[in-house]
Short mmCIF file of C-alpha atoms in Angstrom, two decimals:
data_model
loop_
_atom_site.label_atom_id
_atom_site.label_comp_id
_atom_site.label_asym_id
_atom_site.label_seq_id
_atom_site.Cartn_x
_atom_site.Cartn_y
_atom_site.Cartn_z
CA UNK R 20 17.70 21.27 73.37
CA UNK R 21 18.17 22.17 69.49
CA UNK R 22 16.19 24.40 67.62
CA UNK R 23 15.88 24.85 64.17
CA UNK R 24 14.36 27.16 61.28
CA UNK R 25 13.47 24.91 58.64
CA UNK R 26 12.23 26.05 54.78
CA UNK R 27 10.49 24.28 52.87
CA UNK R 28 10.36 25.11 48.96
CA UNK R 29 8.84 24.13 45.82
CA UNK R 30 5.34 22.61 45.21
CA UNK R 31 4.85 22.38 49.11
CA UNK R 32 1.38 24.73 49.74
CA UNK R 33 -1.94 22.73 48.98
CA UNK R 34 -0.39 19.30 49.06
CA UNK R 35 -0.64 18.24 52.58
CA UNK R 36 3.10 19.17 53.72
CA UNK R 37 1.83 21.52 57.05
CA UNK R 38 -0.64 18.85 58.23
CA UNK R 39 1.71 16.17 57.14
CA UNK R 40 4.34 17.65 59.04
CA UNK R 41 2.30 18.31 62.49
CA UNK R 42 2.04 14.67 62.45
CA UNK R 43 5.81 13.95 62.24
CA UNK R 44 6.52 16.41 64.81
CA UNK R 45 4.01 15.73 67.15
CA UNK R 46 5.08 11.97 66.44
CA UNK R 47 9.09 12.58 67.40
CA UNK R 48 7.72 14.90 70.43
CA UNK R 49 9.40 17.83 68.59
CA UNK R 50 7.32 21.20 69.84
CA UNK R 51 6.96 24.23 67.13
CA UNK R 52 5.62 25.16 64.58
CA UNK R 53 4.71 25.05 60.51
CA UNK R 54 3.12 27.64 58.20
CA UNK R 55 2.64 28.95 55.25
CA UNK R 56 4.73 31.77 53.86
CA UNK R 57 3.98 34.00 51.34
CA UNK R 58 6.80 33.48 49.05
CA UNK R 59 5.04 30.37 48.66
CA UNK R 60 7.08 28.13 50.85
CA UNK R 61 6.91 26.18 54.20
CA UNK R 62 8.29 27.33 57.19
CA UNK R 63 9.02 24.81 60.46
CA UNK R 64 10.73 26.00 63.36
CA UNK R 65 11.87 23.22 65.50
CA UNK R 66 12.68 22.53 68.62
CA UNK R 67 13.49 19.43 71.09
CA UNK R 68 16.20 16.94 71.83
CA UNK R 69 18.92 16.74 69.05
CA UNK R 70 18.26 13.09 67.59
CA UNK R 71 14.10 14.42 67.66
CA UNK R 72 14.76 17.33 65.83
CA UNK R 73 17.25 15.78 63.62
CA UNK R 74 14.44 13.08 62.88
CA UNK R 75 12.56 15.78 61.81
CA UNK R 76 14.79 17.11 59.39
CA UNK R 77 15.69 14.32 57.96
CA UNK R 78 12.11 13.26 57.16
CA UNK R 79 11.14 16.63 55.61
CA UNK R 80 14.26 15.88 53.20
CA UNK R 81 12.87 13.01 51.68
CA UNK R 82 9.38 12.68 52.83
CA UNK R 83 7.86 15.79 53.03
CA UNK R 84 5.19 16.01 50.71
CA UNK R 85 5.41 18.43 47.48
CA UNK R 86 4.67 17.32 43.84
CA UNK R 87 7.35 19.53 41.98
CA UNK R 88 11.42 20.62 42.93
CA UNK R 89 11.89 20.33 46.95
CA UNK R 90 14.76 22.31 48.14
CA UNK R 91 15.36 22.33 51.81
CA UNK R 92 17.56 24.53 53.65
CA UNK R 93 18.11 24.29 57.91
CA UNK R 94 19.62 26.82 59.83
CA UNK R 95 19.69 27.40 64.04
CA UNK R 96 17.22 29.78 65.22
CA UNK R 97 18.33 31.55 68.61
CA UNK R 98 14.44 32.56 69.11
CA UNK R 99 13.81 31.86 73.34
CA UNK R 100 10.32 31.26 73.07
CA UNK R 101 9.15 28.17 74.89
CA UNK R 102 6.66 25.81 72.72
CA UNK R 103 4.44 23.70 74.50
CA UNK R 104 3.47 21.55 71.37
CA UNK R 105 3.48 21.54 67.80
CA UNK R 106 0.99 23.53 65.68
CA UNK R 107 -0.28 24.78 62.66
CA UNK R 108 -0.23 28.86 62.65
CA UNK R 109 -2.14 30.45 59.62
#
């Protein structure tokens, strides 16, 4: 199983990107979560089989939406909380 922190930056709050992302996730089978931070980005943490989670990634590189300067950055998260699905947390 990989798991992944996943942040989300530029125009991405108010554009669709959380609800567009539970989608995706819940799509690849990827369990987790996305919310809002208050530094204005998105925050996904990520977790499921490698080519699911990498699926993931991959999308919010170039599909995610946001209307103004994505920047993406991925690093492992060694959280050991179990996720049953993938939600929205506000």
């Amino acid at each position: 199983m990989k798991r992944v922190l996943i942040r989300l930056m530029g125009k991405v709050q108010g554009v669709g990107c959380r609800h567009a992302t539970l989608t995706k996730a819940r799509t690849l089978g990827v369990t987790g979560y996305v919310t809002n931070c208050a530094d204005g980005s998105v925050e996904v943490l990520a977790q499921g089989s490698n080519p699911a989670v990498d699926s993931l990634i991959a999308w919010c590189e170039v599909s995610v939406p946001c209307t103004d300067g994505l920047t993406v950055t991925v690093e492992e998260d060694q959280g050991d909380d179990i996720y049953l699905d993938f939600s929205i947390v506000r």
